[in-house]
Coordinates of C-alpha atoms in Angstrom, one line a residue:
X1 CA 4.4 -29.4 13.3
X2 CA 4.1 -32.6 11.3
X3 CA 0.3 -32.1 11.2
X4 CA 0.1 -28.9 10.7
X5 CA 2.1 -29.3 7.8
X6 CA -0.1 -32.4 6.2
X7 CA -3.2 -30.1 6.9
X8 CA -1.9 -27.3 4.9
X9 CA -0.9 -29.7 1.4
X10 CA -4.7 -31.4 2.0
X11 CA -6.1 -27.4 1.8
X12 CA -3.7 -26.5 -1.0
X13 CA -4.7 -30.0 -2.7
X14 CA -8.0 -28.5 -2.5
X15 CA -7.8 -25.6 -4.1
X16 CA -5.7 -26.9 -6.7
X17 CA -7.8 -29.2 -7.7
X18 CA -11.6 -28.3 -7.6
X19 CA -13.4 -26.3 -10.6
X20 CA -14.3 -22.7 -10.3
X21 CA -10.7 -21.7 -9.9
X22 CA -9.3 -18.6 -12.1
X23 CA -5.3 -19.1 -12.9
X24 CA -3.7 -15.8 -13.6
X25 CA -0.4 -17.2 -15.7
X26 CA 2.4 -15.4 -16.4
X27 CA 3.2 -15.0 -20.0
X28 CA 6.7 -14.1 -19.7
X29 CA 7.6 -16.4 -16.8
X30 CA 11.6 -17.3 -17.5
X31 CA 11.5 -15.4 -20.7
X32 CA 12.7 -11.8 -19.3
X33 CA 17.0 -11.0 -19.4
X34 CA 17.6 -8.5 -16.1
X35 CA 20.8 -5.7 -17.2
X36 CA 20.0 -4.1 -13.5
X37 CA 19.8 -4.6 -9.9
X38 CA 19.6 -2.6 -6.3
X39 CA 22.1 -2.8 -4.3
X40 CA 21.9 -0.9 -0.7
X41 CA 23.7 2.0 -0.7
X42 CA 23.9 4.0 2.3
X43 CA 21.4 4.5 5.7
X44 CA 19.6 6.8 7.2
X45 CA 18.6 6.7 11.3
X46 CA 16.3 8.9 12.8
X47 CA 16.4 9.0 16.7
X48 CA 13.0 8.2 18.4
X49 CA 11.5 9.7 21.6
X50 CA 10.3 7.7 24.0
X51 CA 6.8 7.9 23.1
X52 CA 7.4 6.8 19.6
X53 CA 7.7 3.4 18.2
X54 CA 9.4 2.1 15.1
X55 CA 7.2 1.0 12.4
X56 CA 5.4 3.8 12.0
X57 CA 2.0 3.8 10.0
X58 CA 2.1 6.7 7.9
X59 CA 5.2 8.3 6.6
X60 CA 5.1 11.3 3.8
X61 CA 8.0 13.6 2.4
X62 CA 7.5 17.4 2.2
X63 CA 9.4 20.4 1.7
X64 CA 8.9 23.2 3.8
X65 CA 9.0 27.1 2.4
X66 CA 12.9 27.0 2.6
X67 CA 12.8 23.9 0.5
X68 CA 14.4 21.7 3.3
X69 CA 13.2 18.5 2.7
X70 CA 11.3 16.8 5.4
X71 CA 10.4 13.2 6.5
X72 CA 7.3 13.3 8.9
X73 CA 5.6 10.3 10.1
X74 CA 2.1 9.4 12.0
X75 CA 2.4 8.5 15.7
X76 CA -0.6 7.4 16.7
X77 CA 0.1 7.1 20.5
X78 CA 0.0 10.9 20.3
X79 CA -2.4 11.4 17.8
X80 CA 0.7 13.9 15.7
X81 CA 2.5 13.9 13.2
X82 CA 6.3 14.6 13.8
X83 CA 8.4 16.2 11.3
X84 CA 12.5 15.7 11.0
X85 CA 14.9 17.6 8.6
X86 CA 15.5 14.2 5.9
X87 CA 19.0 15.6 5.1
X88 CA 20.6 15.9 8.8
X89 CA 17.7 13.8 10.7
X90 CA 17.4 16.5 13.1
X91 CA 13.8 16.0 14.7
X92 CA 12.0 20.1 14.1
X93 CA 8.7 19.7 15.7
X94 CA 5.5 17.7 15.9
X95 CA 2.2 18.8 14.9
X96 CA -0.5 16.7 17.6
X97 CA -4.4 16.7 17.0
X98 CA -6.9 17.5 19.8
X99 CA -9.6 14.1 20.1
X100 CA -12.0 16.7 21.5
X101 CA -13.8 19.4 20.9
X102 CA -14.5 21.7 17.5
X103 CA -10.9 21.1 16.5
X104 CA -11.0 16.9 17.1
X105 CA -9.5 14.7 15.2
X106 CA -10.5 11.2 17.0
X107 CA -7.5 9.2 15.6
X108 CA -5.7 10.5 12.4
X109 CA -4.7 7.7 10.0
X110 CA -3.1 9.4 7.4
X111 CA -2.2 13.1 6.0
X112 CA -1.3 15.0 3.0
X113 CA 0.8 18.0 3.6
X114 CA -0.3 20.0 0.6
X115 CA 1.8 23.2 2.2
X116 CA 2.9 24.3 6.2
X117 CA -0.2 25.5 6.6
X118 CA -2.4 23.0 4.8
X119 CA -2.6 19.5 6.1
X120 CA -5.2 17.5 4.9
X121 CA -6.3 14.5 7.3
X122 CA -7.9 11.5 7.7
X123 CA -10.1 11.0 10.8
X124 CA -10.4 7.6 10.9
X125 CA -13.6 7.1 13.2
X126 CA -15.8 9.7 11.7
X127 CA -14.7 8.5 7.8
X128 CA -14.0 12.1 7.3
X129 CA -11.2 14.8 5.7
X130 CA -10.1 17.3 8.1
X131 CA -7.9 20.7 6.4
X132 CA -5.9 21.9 9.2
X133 CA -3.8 24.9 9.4
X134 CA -0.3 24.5 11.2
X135 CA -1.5 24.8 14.7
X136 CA -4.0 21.6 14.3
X137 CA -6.9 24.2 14.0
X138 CA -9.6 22.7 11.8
X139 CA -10.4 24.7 8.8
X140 CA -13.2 22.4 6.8
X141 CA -14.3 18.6 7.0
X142 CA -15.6 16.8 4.1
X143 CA -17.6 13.7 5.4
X144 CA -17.7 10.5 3.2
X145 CA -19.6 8.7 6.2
X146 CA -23.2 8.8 5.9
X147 CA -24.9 8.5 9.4
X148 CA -28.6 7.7 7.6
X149 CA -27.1 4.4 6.0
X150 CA -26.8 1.9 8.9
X151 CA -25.0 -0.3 6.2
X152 CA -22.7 1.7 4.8
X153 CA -19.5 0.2 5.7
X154 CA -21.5 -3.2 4.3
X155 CA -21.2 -1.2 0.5
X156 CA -18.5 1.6 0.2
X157 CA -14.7 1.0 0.3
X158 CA -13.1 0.8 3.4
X159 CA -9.6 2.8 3.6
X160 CA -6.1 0.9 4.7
X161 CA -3.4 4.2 4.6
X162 CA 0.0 3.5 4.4
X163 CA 3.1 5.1 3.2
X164 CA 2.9 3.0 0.0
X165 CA -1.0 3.2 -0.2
X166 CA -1.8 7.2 0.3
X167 CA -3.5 10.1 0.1
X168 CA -2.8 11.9 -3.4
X169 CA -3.2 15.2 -4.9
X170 CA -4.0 15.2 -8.7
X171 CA -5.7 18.4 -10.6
X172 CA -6.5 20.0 -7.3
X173 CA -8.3 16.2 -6.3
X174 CA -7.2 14.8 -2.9
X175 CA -7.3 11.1 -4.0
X176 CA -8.4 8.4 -1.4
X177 CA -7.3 4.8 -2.6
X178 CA -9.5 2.3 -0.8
X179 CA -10.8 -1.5 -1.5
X180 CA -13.5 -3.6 -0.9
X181 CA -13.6 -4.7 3.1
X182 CA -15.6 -7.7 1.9
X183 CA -15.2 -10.3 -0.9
X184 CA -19.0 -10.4 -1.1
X185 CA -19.0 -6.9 -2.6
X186 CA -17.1 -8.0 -5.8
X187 CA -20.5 -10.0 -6.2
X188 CA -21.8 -6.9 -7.5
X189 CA -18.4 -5.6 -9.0
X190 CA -19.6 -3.3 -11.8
X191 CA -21.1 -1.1 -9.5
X192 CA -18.2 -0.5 -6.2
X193 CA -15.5 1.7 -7.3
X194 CA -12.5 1.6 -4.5
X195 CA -11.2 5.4 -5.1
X196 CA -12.7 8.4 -3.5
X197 CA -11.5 11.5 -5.0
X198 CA -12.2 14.7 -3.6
X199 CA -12.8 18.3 -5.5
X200 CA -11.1 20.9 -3.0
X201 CA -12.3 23.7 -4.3
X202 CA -16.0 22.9 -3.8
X203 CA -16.0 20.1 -0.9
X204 CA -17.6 17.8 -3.6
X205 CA -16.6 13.8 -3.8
X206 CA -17.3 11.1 -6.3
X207 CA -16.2 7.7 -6.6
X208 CA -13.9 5.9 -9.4
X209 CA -11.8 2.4 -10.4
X210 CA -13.2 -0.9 -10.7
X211 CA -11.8 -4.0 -9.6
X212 CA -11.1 -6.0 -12.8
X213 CA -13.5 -8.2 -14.3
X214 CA -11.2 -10.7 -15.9
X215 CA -9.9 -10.7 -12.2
X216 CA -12.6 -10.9 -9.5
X217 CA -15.1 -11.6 -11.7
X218 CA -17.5 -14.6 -12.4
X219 CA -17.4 -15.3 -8.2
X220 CA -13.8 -16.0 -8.2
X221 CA -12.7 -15.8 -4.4
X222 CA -9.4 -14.5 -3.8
X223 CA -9.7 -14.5 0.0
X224 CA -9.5 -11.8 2.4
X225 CA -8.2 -7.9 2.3
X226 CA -4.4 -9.2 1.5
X227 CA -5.7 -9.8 -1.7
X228 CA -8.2 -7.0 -2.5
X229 CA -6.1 -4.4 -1.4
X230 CA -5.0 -2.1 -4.7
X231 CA -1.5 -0.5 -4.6
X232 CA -1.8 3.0 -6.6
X233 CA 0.9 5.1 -8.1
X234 CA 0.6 8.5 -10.4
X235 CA 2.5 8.2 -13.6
X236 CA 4.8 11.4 -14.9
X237 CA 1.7 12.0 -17.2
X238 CA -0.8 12.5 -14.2
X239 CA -2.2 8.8 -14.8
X240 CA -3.6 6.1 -12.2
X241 CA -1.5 3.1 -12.3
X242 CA -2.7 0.5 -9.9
X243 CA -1.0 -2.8 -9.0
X244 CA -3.4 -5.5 -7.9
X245 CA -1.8 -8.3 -5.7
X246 CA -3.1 -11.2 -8.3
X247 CA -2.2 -9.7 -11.6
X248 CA 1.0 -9.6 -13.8
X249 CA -0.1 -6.8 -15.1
X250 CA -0.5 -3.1 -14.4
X251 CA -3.6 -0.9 -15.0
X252 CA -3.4 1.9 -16.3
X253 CA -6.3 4.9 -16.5
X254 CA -7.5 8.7 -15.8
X255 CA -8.0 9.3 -11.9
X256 CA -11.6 10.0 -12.9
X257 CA -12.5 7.2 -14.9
X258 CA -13.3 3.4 -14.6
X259 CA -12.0 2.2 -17.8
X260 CA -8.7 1.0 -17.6
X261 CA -5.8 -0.3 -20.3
X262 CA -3.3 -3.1 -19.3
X263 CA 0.7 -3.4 -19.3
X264 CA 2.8 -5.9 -18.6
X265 CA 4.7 -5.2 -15.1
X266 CA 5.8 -8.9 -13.8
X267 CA 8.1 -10.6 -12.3
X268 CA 10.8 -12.9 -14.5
X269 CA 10.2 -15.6 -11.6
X270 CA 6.5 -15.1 -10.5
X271 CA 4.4 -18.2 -11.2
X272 CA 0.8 -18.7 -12.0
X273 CA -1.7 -17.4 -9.2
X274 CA -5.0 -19.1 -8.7
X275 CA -8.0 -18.2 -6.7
X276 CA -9.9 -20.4 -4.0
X277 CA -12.2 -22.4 -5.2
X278 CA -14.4 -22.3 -2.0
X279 CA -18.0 -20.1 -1.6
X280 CA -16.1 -16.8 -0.3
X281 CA -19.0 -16.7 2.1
X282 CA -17.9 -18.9 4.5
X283 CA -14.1 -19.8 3.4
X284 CA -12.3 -21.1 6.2
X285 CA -9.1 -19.2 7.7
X286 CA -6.9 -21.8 7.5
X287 CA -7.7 -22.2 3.5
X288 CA -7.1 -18.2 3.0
X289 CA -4.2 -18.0 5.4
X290 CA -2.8 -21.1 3.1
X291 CA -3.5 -19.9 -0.4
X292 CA -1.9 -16.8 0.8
X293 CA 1.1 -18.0 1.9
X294 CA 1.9 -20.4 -0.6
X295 CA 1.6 -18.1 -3.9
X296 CA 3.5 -15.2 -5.3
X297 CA 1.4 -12.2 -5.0
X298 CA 2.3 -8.6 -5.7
X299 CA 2.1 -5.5 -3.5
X300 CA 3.6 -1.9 -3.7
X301 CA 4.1 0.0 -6.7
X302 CA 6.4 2.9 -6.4
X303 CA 7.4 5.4 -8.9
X304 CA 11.0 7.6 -8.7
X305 CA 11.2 10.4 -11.0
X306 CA 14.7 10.7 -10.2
X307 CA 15.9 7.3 -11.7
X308 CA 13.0 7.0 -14.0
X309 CA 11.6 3.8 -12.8
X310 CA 9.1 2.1 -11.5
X311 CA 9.6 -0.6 -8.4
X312 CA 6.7 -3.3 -7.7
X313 CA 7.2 -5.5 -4.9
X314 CA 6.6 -8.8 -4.9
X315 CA 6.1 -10.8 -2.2
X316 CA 7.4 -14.9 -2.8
X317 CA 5.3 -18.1 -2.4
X318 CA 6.4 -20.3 0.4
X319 CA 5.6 -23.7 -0.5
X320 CA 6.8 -25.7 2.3
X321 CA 5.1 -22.9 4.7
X322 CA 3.0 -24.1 7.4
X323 CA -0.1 -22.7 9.4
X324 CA 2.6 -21.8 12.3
X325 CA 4.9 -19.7 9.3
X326 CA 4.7 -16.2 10.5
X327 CA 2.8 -14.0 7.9
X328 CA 5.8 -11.5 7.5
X329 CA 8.0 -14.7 6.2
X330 CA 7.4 -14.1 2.7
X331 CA 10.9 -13.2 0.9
X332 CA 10.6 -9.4 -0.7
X333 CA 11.3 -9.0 -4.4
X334 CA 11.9 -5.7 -5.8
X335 CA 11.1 -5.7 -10.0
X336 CA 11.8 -2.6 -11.6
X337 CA 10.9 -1.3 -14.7
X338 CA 11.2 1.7 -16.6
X339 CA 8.9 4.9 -17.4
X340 CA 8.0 2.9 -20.2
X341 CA 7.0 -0.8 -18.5
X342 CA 10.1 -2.2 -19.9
X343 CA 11.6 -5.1 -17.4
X344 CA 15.1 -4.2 -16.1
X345 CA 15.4 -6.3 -13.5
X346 CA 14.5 -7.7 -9.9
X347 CA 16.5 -8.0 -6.6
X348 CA 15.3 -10.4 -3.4
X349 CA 16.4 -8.2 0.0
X350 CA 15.0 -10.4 2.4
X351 CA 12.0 -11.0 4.0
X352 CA 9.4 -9.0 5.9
X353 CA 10.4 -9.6 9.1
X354 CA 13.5 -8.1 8.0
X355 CA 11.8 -4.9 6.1
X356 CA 9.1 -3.1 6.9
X357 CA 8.7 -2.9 3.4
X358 CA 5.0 -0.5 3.6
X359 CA 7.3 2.3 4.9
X360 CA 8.7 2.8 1.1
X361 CA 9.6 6.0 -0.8
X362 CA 12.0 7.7 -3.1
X363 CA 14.4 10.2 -2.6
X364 CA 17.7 11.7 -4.5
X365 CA 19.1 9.4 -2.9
X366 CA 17.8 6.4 -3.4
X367 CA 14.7 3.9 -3.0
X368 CA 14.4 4.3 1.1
X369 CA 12.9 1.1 3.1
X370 CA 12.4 0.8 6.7
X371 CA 14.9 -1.7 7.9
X372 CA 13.9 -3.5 11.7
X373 CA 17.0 -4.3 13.7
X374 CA 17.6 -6.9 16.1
X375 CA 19.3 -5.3 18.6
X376 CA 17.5 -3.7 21.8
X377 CA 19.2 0.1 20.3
X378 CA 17.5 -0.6 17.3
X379 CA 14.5 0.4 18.8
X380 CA 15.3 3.8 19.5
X381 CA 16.1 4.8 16.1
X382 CA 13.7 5.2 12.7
X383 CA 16.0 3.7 10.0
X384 CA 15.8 3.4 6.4
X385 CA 18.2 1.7 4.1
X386 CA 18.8 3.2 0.8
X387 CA 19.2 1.1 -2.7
X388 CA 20.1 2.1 -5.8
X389 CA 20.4 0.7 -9.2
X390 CA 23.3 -0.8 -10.6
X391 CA 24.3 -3.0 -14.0
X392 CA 24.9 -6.1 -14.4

């Protein structure tokens, strides 16, 4: 352990002291005065069949035509999605996906319920939309794949769906947030936008966001897709706001245009972030995997119109961490804001390993996070803590 440990301060010394290095500082590091905090609140557990794991990739609320509130959730293993009442946690039904034939979907990684009988998905192979009535029949694909370009996964974003990173509706637009699968592609930032939004009344798609140039400009290599992943949220005004993992700051713009204004949405104890000073070409692991884990980086951004705030996670540096430190280590800080970017506070729950902290969403209730248990019964349920705000 010794060794590993002198091998990870020799790659930090590195990057911290070589030249084409960008520092992203943090203006109002130890200058912010919290008045809130979250505090859990309650739990919800929903009971698993034995063909569904906890964790689940994909998790979206709806309401059905009654107005029940639902919670449904991907399972990949069956290629369906399952729906449960969210109130009582009664599971209803599950809606599963044919991989063959005119109605396949190959492997569905994420949905939008827009209504019961309209589910927009994503098949994941074929790079593709699928609308789907309530049966699973397929009613239209919209392809983004194109089969002539032999490189295209080499220039167009690549998509990683999760609860906190998915598929949006805005002015009739199904909104895809992706990222750049490469590093190499931010070599010719100007022109690779990382949103695909798609028109669903004529089947047409275009392409939108830039990755900032004061950012991941100049060659600056941040390292792998941790870092260029963007974390998307829609304001109450019908604005993009994305968080990117290296930045203070939020950016704010239209879902159909590049250009972008900036607010401050940081953390009162997040430190400077610095790139790797290393050719992203051939970086080694061990350099990413330690730049990562070191550093305070930022993740999900969640909006809850019911407590008019915003949450941004953050995910903590680990100085002392070595190349053996589990990735999911990293403690998990909570900053919240308000409607208006103002800093009210920010709570530490724990670590990843603790929360699965990608299943996150908002309800009446609360801020809901999927909590993993220890015990061997934990396994058979789906559970969420809740948190809510309280003074200080």
């Amino acid at each position: 352990m010794k060794q590993y440990y002198c091998y990870l301060c020799t790659l930090l010394l590195f990057v911290a002291c070589s030249g084409n290095q960008k520092s992203v500082k943090n203006k109002y590091e130890g200058k912010l005065t919290a008045t809130k905090q979250l505090v859990a609140t309650g739990e919800k557990r929903f009971c698993l069949d034995m063909e569904t794991k906890v964790k689940p990739p994909y998790i979206q609320l709806c309401t059905d035509s009654a107005g029940n509130r639902l919670l449904t959730f991907l399972n990949p293993r069956k290629n369906a999605i399952y729906f449960y009442n969210y109130s009582d946690t009664a599971y209803i039904k599950q809606l599963a996906f044919e991989r063959e034939g005119s109605d396949a979907i190959m492997s569905a990684g994420a949905y939008y319920i827009k209504s019961p009988d309209s589910v927009y998905v994503f098949n994941r192979p074929m790079i593709e939309i699928a609308l789907t009535d309530s049966l699973g029949r397929i009613r239209n694909r919209v392809t983004l794949l194109d089969k002539n370009d032999k490189e295209w996964g080499m220039h167009n974003p690549q998509y990683m769906f999760s609860t906190v990173v998915p598929l949006m509706l805005i002015d009739n637009h199904l909104i895809m947030p992706g990222m750049a699968p490469f590093p190499e592609l931010l070599e010719d930032r100007e022109n690779f936008r990382f949103t695909a939004c798609i028109d669903l009344a004529t089947n047409q798609f275009e392409y939108h966001h830039l990755y900032p140039e004061e950012l991941f400009g100049n060659g600056y290599n941040w390292g792998g897709d941790l870092i260029l992943l963007p974390y998307p949220a829609i304001t109450p005004e019908g604005k993009m706001l994305h968080s990117f993992t290296n930045s203070h700051d939020l950016y704010l713009s239209d879902w159909n245009n590049d250009a972008a204004t900036t607010v401050y949405g940081g953390s009162n104890a997040a430190g400077t972030i610095r790139s790797i000073d290393h050719e992203s070409k051939n970086t080694p692991n061990e350099l990413v995997y330690a730049s990562y884990m070191e550093q305070d980086f930022y993740a999900a951004l969640i909006h809850d119109p019911y407590r008019k705030v915003y949450y941004r996670y953050l995910l903590r540096g680990m100085p002392d961490a070595t190349l053996q430190t589990p990735i999911d280590s990293k403690p998990v800080t909570i900053v919240v804001m308000d409607e208006d970017f103002h800093y009210l506070g920010e709570t530490t729950i724990g670590t990843g390993q603790e929360w699965n902290w990608t299943n996150s969403f908002v309800t009446e209730e609360g801020l809901n996070i999927e909590h993993i248990g220890t015990e061997p019964e934990d396994d058979d349920f789906l559970t969420f803590r809740l948190f809510n705000l309280q003074d200080l």
